[in-house]
GROMACS .gro file of C-alpha atoms in nm:
model
  360
    1MET     CA    1  18.915   0.508   6.173
    2PRO     CA    2  18.733   0.671   6.419
    3ALA     CA    3  18.739   1.136   6.482
    4LEU     CA    4  18.997   1.065   6.694
    5ALA     CA    5  18.864   1.473   6.866
    6ALA     CA    6  18.680   1.171   7.004
    7LEU     CA    7  18.961   1.142   7.214
    8PRO     CA    8  18.924   1.153   7.568
    9PRO     CA    9  19.098   1.464   7.720
   10VAL     CA   10  19.301   1.393   7.986
   11VAL     CA   11  19.559   1.052   7.914
   12VAL     CA   12  19.750   0.872   8.107
   13ALA     CA   13  20.113   0.870   8.023
   14ARG     CA   14  20.278   0.545   8.090
   15GLY     CA   15  20.540   0.304   8.039
   16LYS     CA   16  20.692  -0.019   8.284
   17ALA     CA   17  20.783  -0.174   8.592
   18SER     CA   18  20.782  -0.476   8.822
   19PHE     CA   19  20.767  -0.326   9.152
   20PRO     CA   20  20.672  -0.378   9.544
   21GLY     CA   21  20.679  -0.011   9.733
   22PRO     CA   22  20.730   0.127  10.039
   23GLU     CA   23  20.400   0.145  10.247
   24ARG     CA   24  20.490   0.488  10.417
   25ASP     CA   25  20.558   0.665  10.071
   26THR     CA   26  20.320   0.467   9.831
   27MET     CA   27  19.948   0.582   9.796
   28THR     CA   28  19.773   0.297   9.688
   29MET     CA   29  19.637   0.203   9.361
   30ARG     CA   30  19.187   0.257   9.505
   31ARG     CA   31  19.303   0.622   9.601
   32VAL     CA   32  19.479   0.640   9.249
   33ILE     CA   33  19.207   0.531   9.105
   34SER     CA   34  18.909   0.706   9.282
   35LEU     CA   35  19.116   1.044   9.125
   36LEU     CA   36  18.993   0.957   8.777
   37PRO     CA   37  18.645   1.034   8.704
   38LEU     CA   38  18.725   1.371   8.950
   39MET     CA   39  19.008   1.496   8.714
   40LEU     CA   40  18.772   1.392   8.414
   41SER     CA   41  18.496   1.563   8.535
   42LEU     CA   42  18.702   1.875   8.590
   43SER     CA   43  18.899   1.821   8.303
   44LEU     CA   44  18.545   1.872   8.061
   45ALA     CA   45  18.379   2.156   8.289
   46GLY     CA   46  18.455   2.394   8.051
   47THR     CA   47  18.380   2.274   7.708
   48GLY     CA   48  18.049   2.485   7.668
   49GLN     CA   49  18.305   2.767   7.695
   50GLU     CA   50  18.539   2.683   7.453
   51LYS     CA   51  18.239   2.696   7.214
   52GLN     CA   52  18.192   2.993   7.247
   53GLU     CA   53  18.558   3.061   7.061
   54PRO     CA   54  18.568   2.909   6.817
   55VAL     CA   55  18.862   3.100   6.665
   56LYS     CA   56  19.065   3.011   6.946
   57ARG     CA   57  19.202   2.611   7.053
   58LEU     CA   58  19.170   2.597   7.343
   59ARG     CA   59  19.265   2.354   7.664
   60THR     CA   60  19.083   2.231   7.921
   61THR     CA   61  19.262   2.371   8.211
   62VAL     CA   62  19.296   2.003   8.460
   63GLU     CA   63  19.451   1.692   8.305
   64LEU     CA   64  19.622   1.420   8.466
   65VAL     CA   65  19.881   1.192   8.370
   66LEU     CA   66  19.978   0.908   8.488
   67VAL     CA   67  20.338   0.821   8.413
   68PRO     CA   68  20.396   0.430   8.498
   69VAL     CA   69  20.801   0.357   8.472
   70THR     CA   70  21.020   0.035   8.421
   71VAL     CA   71  21.364   0.170   8.608
   72LYS     CA   72  21.653  -0.113   8.549
   73ASP     CA   73  21.980  -0.143   8.661
   74SER     CA   74  22.331  -0.189   8.422
   75ALA     CA   75  22.233  -0.550   8.418
   76GLY     CA   76  21.952  -0.513   8.274
   77ASN     CA   77  21.779  -0.661   8.626
   78ALA     CA   78  21.442  -0.502   8.781
   79VAL     CA   79  21.571  -0.156   9.034
   80LEU     CA   80  21.281  -0.264   9.314
   81ASP     CA   81  21.313   0.019   9.615
   82LEU     CA   82  21.303   0.384   9.444
   83ARG     CA   83  21.134   0.613   9.625
   84GLN     CA   84  20.923   0.952   9.492
   85GLU     CA   85  21.206   1.150   9.584
   86ASP     CA   86  21.431   0.922   9.332
   87PHE     CA   87  21.195   1.034   9.050
   88ARG     CA   88  21.210   1.360   8.803
   89ILE     CA   89  20.953   1.370   8.535
   90PHE     CA   90  20.962   1.616   8.263
   91ASP     CA   91  20.618   1.777   8.064
   92ASP     CA   92  20.799   1.976   7.690
   93GLY     CA   93  21.101   2.012   7.910
   94VAL     CA   94  20.937   2.183   8.223
   95GLU     CA   95  20.988   1.957   8.514
   96GLN     CA   96  20.648   1.897   8.662
   97LYS     CA   97  20.584   1.840   9.042
   98ILE     CA   98  20.459   1.441   9.112
   99SER     CA   99  20.201   1.460   9.291
  100VAL     CA  100  20.173   1.038   9.319
  101PHE     CA  101  20.378   0.820   9.385
  102SER     CA  102  20.230   0.432   9.345
  103ALA     CA  103  20.408   0.045   9.328
  104GLU     CA  104  20.042  -0.115   9.291
  105PRO     CA  105  19.996  -0.318   9.025
  106PHE     CA  106  19.728  -0.247   8.710
  107PRO     CA  107  19.469  -0.562   8.577
  108LEU     CA  108  19.574  -0.578   8.244
  109SER     CA  109  19.404  -0.503   7.961
  110VAL     CA  110  19.595  -0.782   7.660
  111VAL     CA  111  19.575  -0.756   7.275
  112LEU     CA  112  19.783  -1.073   7.183
  113LEU     CA  113  19.877  -1.014   6.797
  114VAL     CA  114  19.994  -1.321   6.652
  115ASP     CA  115  20.164  -1.300   6.333
  116ASP     CA  116  19.971  -1.564   6.060
  117ASP     CA  117  20.260  -1.504   5.730
  118LEU     CA  118  20.530  -1.637   5.953
  119PRO     CA  119  20.832  -1.901   5.794
  120PRO     CA  120  20.624  -2.257   5.863
  121ARG     CA  121  20.848  -2.409   6.159
  122THR     CA  122  20.832  -2.094   6.371
  123ALA     CA  123  20.438  -2.105   6.262
  124ASP     CA  124  20.472  -2.453   6.439
  125PHE     CA  125  20.617  -2.345   6.777
  126VAL     CA  126  20.468  -1.965   6.771
  127ASP     CA  127  20.148  -2.184   6.736
  128LYS     CA  128  20.205  -2.420   6.997
  129SER     CA  129  20.276  -2.204   7.314
  130LEU     CA  130  19.987  -1.936   7.274
  131GLY     CA  131  19.868  -2.127   7.560
  132ALA     CA  132  20.143  -1.963   7.773
  133VAL     CA  133  20.007  -1.669   7.753
  134SER     CA  134  19.736  -1.743   7.954
  135GLY     CA  135  19.914  -1.875   8.237
  136GLY     CA  136  20.058  -1.539   8.317
  137LEU     CA  137  19.764  -1.354   8.301
  138GLY     CA  138  19.581  -1.310   8.622
  139PRO     CA  139  19.200  -1.329   8.781
  140ARG     CA  140  19.120  -0.955   8.724
  141ASP     CA  141  19.295  -0.958   8.335
  142GLU     CA  142  19.140  -0.974   8.021
  143ALA     CA  143  19.304  -1.084   7.685
  144ALA     CA  144  19.171  -1.072   7.300
  145VAL     CA  145  19.310  -1.222   6.982
  146ILE     CA  146  19.391  -1.079   6.645
  147LEU     CA  147  19.595  -1.231   6.372
  148PHE     CA  148  19.693  -1.049   6.068
  149GLU     CA  149  19.899  -1.119   5.774
  150GLN     CA  150  19.719  -0.887   5.438
  151PHE     CA  151  19.415  -0.770   5.666
  152PRO     CA  152  19.383  -0.836   6.106
  153ARG     CA  153  19.120  -1.063   6.236
  154THR     CA  154  18.973  -1.092   6.566
  155VAL     CA  155  18.989  -1.446   6.696
  156VAL     CA  156  18.900  -1.351   7.040
  157GLU     CA  157  18.745  -1.122   7.175
  158PHE     CA  158  18.796  -0.976   7.526
  159ILE     CA  159  18.792  -1.282   7.756
  160ALA     CA  160  18.841  -1.286   8.157
  161ASP     CA  161  18.794  -1.557   8.304
  162ASN     CA  162  19.195  -1.727   8.240
  163ASP     CA  163  19.017  -2.094   8.139
  164LYS     CA  164  18.839  -2.019   7.929
  165PHE     CA  165  19.079  -1.840   7.675
  166HIS     CA  166  19.299  -2.061   7.770
  167ASP     CA  167  19.035  -2.317   7.616
  168ALA     CA  168  18.972  -2.008   7.324
  169LEU     CA  169  19.339  -2.010   7.236
  170LYS     CA  170  19.379  -2.434   7.236
  171ARG     CA  171  19.157  -2.350   6.966
  172VAL     CA  172  19.337  -2.057   6.748
  173GLU     CA  173  19.528  -2.220   6.464
  174LEU     CA  174  19.824  -2.052   6.271
  175VAL     CA  175  19.864  -2.083   5.864
  176LYS     CA  176  20.140  -2.312   5.785
  177HIS     CA  177  20.274  -2.164   5.435
  178THR     CA  178  20.355  -2.395   5.215
  179ALA     CA  179  20.401  -2.422   4.838
  180SER     CA  180  20.059  -2.535   4.747
  181GLN     CA  181  19.944  -2.241   4.981
  182GLU     CA  182  19.794  -2.521   5.211
  183SER     CA  183  19.785  -2.572   5.600
  184PRO     CA  184  19.777  -2.903   5.676
  185ALA     CA  185  19.690  -3.019   6.013
  186LEU     CA  186  19.999  -3.082   6.263
  187ASN     CA  187  20.157  -3.433   6.330
  188GLY     CA  188  20.336  -3.613   6.519
  189PRO     CA  189  20.572  -3.547   6.750
  190PRO     CA  190  20.611  -3.172   6.828
  191ARG     CA  191  20.916  -2.964   6.759
  192LEU     CA  192  21.221  -2.925   7.001
  193ASN     CA  193  21.224  -2.558   7.128
  194THR     CA  194  21.613  -2.531   7.012
  195ALA     CA  195  21.425  -2.562   6.626
  196PRO     CA  196  21.728  -2.326   6.424
  197ILE     CA  197  21.614  -1.949   6.333
  198GLU     CA  198  21.386  -1.967   5.966
  199THR     CA  199  21.501  -1.668   5.730
  200GLY     CA  200  21.176  -1.721   5.526
  201VAL     CA  201  21.310  -1.934   5.175
  202PRO     CA  202  21.049  -1.797   4.974
  203SER     CA  203  20.801  -2.066   4.845
  204ALA     CA  204  20.506  -2.026   4.635
  205SER     CA  205  20.259  -1.806   4.813
  206ARG     CA  206  20.538  -1.678   4.970
  207VAL     CA  207  20.664  -1.524   4.685
  208ALA     CA  208  20.275  -1.386   4.592
  209ASN     CA  209  20.165  -1.250   4.886
  210LYS     CA  210  20.566  -1.055   4.916
  211GLY     CA  211  20.506  -0.708   5.078
  212SER     CA  212  20.136  -0.790   5.172
  213LYS     CA  213  20.190  -0.755   5.565
  214ASN     CA  214  20.067  -0.483   5.772
  215LEU     CA  215  20.182  -0.454   6.058
  216ASP     CA  216  20.107  -0.071   6.102
  217ASP     CA  217  19.733  -0.177   6.016
  218ALA     CA  218  19.779  -0.480   6.271
  219ILE     CA  219  19.853  -0.253   6.505
  220LEU     CA  220  19.554   0.022   6.471
  221ALA     CA  221  19.262  -0.265   6.476
  222ALA     CA  222  19.506  -0.337   6.800
  223GLY     CA  223  19.435  -0.015   7.002
  224GLN     CA  224  19.120   0.059   6.850
  225MET     CA  225  19.030  -0.218   6.987
  226LEU     CA  226  19.233  -0.130   7.346
  227ARG     CA  227  19.112   0.248   7.376
  228GLU     CA  228  18.750   0.195   7.546
  229ARG     CA  229  18.900  -0.064   7.776
  230GLY     CA  230  18.883   0.212   8.150
  231ARG     CA  231  19.182   0.329   8.268
  232ASP     CA  232  19.217   0.212   8.629
  233ARG     CA  233  19.349  -0.152   8.337
  234ARG     CA  234  19.710  -0.123   8.205
  235LYS     CA  235  19.612  -0.126   7.823
  236ILE     CA  236  19.850  -0.339   7.571
  237ILE     CA  237  19.926  -0.501   7.238
  238LEU     CA  238  20.149  -0.852   7.288
  239ILE     CA  239  20.323  -0.875   6.957
  240VAL     CA  240  20.481  -1.161   6.850
  241SER     CA  241  20.573  -1.173   6.509
  242ASP     CA  242  20.975  -1.149   6.245
  243GLY     CA  243  20.890  -0.792   6.221
  244LYS     CA  244  20.807  -0.739   5.843
  245ASN     CA  245  20.584  -0.456   5.791
  246SER     CA  246  20.481  -0.410   5.349
  247ARG     CA  247  20.466  -0.032   5.202
  248ASN     CA  248  20.074  -0.019   5.132
  249ASN     CA  249  19.969   0.002   5.510
  250THR     CA  250  19.595   0.147   5.509
  251ALA     CA  251  19.723   0.325   5.808
  252SER     CA  252  20.032   0.566   5.835
  253ARG     CA  253  20.281   0.476   6.135
  254GLU     CA  254  20.213   0.866   6.234
  255ASP     CA  255  19.843   0.716   6.277
  256VAL     CA  256  19.879   0.481   6.487
  257MET     CA  257  20.102   0.662   6.722
  258ARG     CA  258  19.856   0.926   6.719
  259VAL     CA  259  19.586   0.644   6.920
  260LEU     CA  260  19.863   0.440   7.102
  261LEU     CA  261  19.974   0.790   7.298
  262SER     CA  262  19.617   0.924   7.277
  263SER     CA  263  19.467   0.626   7.472
  264ASP     CA  264  19.750   0.458   7.723
  265ILE     CA  265  19.872   0.188   7.501
  266SER     CA  266  20.222   0.069   7.542
  267VAL     CA  267  20.311  -0.180   7.321
  268TYR     CA  268  20.597  -0.497   7.385
  269ALA     CA  269  20.706  -0.755   7.136
  270VAL     CA  270  20.820  -1.117   7.095
  271GLY     CA  271  21.043  -1.096   6.816
  272VAL     CA  272  21.033  -1.427   6.579
  273SER     CA  273  21.254  -1.575   6.241
  274GLU     CA  274  21.373  -1.285   6.081
  275ALA     CA  275  21.332  -1.040   6.422
  276VAL     CA  276  21.586  -1.256   6.607
  277LEU     CA  277  21.868  -1.121   6.366
  278ASN     CA  278  21.733  -0.777   6.299
  279ARG     CA  279  21.666  -0.675   6.630
  280GLY     CA  280  21.620  -0.367   6.774
  281THR     CA  281  21.558  -0.220   6.377
  282SER     CA  282  21.242  -0.316   6.318
  283ALA     CA  283  20.938  -0.185   6.318
  284LEU     CA  284  20.828  -0.437   6.684
  285ALA     CA  285  21.157  -0.215   6.848
  286LYS     CA  286  20.994   0.103   6.728
  287TYR     CA  287  20.702   0.086   6.859
  288ALA     CA  288  20.736  -0.081   7.191
  289VAL     CA  289  21.049   0.220   7.237
  290THR     CA  290  20.779   0.471   7.179
  291THR     CA  291  20.530   0.360   7.372
  292GLY     CA  292  20.742   0.223   7.677
  293GLY     CA  293  20.727  -0.119   7.620
  294ASP     CA  294  20.964  -0.325   7.544
  295VAL     CA  295  21.077  -0.617   7.329
  296PHE     CA  296  21.208  -0.974   7.371
  297TYR     CA  297  21.336  -1.194   7.115
  298ALA     CA  298  21.270  -1.568   7.119
  299PRO     CA  299  21.435  -1.860   6.844
  300GLY     CA  300  21.257  -2.159   6.979
  301ARG     CA  301  20.892  -2.217   7.169
  302GLY     CA  302  21.133  -2.227   7.494
  303GLY     CA  303  21.271  -1.853   7.457
  304LEU     CA  304  20.868  -1.743   7.349
  305GLU     CA  305  20.676  -1.889   7.665
  306ASN     CA  306  20.944  -1.730   7.903
  307ASN     CA  307  20.888  -1.365   7.709
  308TYR     CA  308  20.524  -1.426   7.732
  309SER     CA  309  20.539  -1.434   8.113
  310ARG     CA  310  20.823  -1.132   8.125
  311VAL     CA  311  20.604  -0.935   7.935
  312LEU     CA  312  20.339  -0.942   8.113
  313ASP     CA  313  20.496  -0.916   8.510
  314GLU     CA  314  20.682  -0.589   8.321
  315ALA     CA  315  20.354  -0.475   8.245
  316ARG     CA  316  20.137  -0.476   8.518
  317ASN     CA  317  20.345  -0.407   8.771
  318GLN     CA  318  20.531  -0.094   8.750
  319TYR     CA  319  20.603   0.226   8.938
  320THR     CA  320  20.310   0.487   8.850
  321LEU     CA  321  20.401   0.849   8.878
  322ALA     CA  322  20.118   1.098   8.809
  323TYR     CA  323  20.123   1.508   8.802
  324THR     CA  324  19.848   1.751   8.638
  325PRO     CA  325  20.102   1.950   8.371
  326GLN     CA  326  20.259   2.315   8.454
  327GLY     CA  327  20.412   2.571   8.313
  328ASN     CA  328  20.379   2.458   7.910
  329ASP     CA  329  20.182   2.508   7.622
  330ARG     CA  330  19.870   2.318   7.753
  331ALA     CA  331  19.708   2.470   7.392
  332LYS     CA  332  19.976   2.163   7.178
  333GLU     CA  333  19.836   1.820   7.152
  334TYR     CA  334  20.139   1.675   7.168
  335HIS     CA  335  20.381   1.697   7.462
  336ALA     CA  336  20.736   1.548   7.452
  337LEU     CA  337  20.788   1.318   7.807
  338GLU     CA  338  21.082   1.237   8.007
  339VAL     CA  339  21.140   1.068   8.304
  340ARG     CA  340  21.472   1.059   8.499
  341ALA     CA  341  21.625   0.852   8.808
  342ARG     CA  342  21.832   1.067   8.992
  343ARG     CA  343  22.019   0.728   9.051
  344ALA     CA  344  22.278   0.684   8.850
  345SER     CA  345  22.383   0.433   8.607
  346LEU     CA  346  21.951   0.315   8.572
  347THR     CA  347  21.715   0.290   8.302
  348VAL     CA  348  21.426   0.484   8.288
  349LEU     CA  349  21.186   0.331   7.962
  350THR     CA  350  20.852   0.509   7.967
  351ARG     CA  351  20.705   0.656   7.677
  352ASP     CA  352  20.812   0.899   7.469
  353GLY     CA  353  20.537   1.182   7.476
  354TYR     CA  354  20.152   1.186   7.475
  355PHE     CA  355  19.866   1.332   7.315
  356LEU     CA  356  19.561   1.507   7.424
  357ALA     CA  357  19.270   1.655   7.293
  358VAL     CA  358  19.285   2.040   7.137
  359THR     CA  359  18.902   2.129   7.090
  360PRO     CA  360  18.919   2.407   6.785
   0.00000   0.00000   0.00000
């Protein structure tokens, strides 16, 4: 894993939502993006002085923290009519002044992370559903694909052309585990979208590979792939998995979270197979909640395809708030983040916090 000291000192804390905003109170995304190079240059200005005082852990003095959020009502529907004054932001418990408010959409950088160790029928309908991901991408989006089992492997590098990405997805084929460890080609008519949930009754191959699905390592690989994409893009990992995670990961969950929260990456998950039965308790839900993403569940192919669209819409279209931190301890690497809505009975989804690089 690359040295964490190389992480950029300006971070953007993000969440999610899908809403148009009032023109009178909305700064256009062009102005938001134009601020970032200036803030970055200001934040780097003190590095020469920091080297002269090696004993102290000094922070850069200017950081623009961007915080995309999703707001939902009690029925789980997106709330579309909030203004800047409807939000409050707290950094380490200290309320901050919102300096930027926008509801403009961002283009997406997506890593589609697909579980390649699923029960046969589940692998079948996941395989057939992947082409629908391209239908949720816009002309300014880009996407890549990683398959994972014991080890992650990149099968499609970032592609910005939607037609080319769709063609690449059609060539992706998941392993269909059988007792003889064969991966037969699919024959005959496709299965119905209402295929029952498989709980993974072990075959010979699955017993041999028991405990070897390294979800943490796979998410880390996706995060490293996304970390250098620009801050003018939403960076998301879209996981399709049953949520199983072995104890044999090379990376710890803390390692993975550090990369995600330092690189403005949100995790969105679509749970299949056992994740549908164990919703809310798997590693998928924990990663999604902590990074300000979301998690959905799909017992069949139709649910998968619908959820791909929901994830991409949520990730692209969000309220974006920004502030320059004041009044808290800037010597700390990690900062807790909280966003509240002044209107009652609303749920605000955003990441739990963010990391800033600290110069020793």
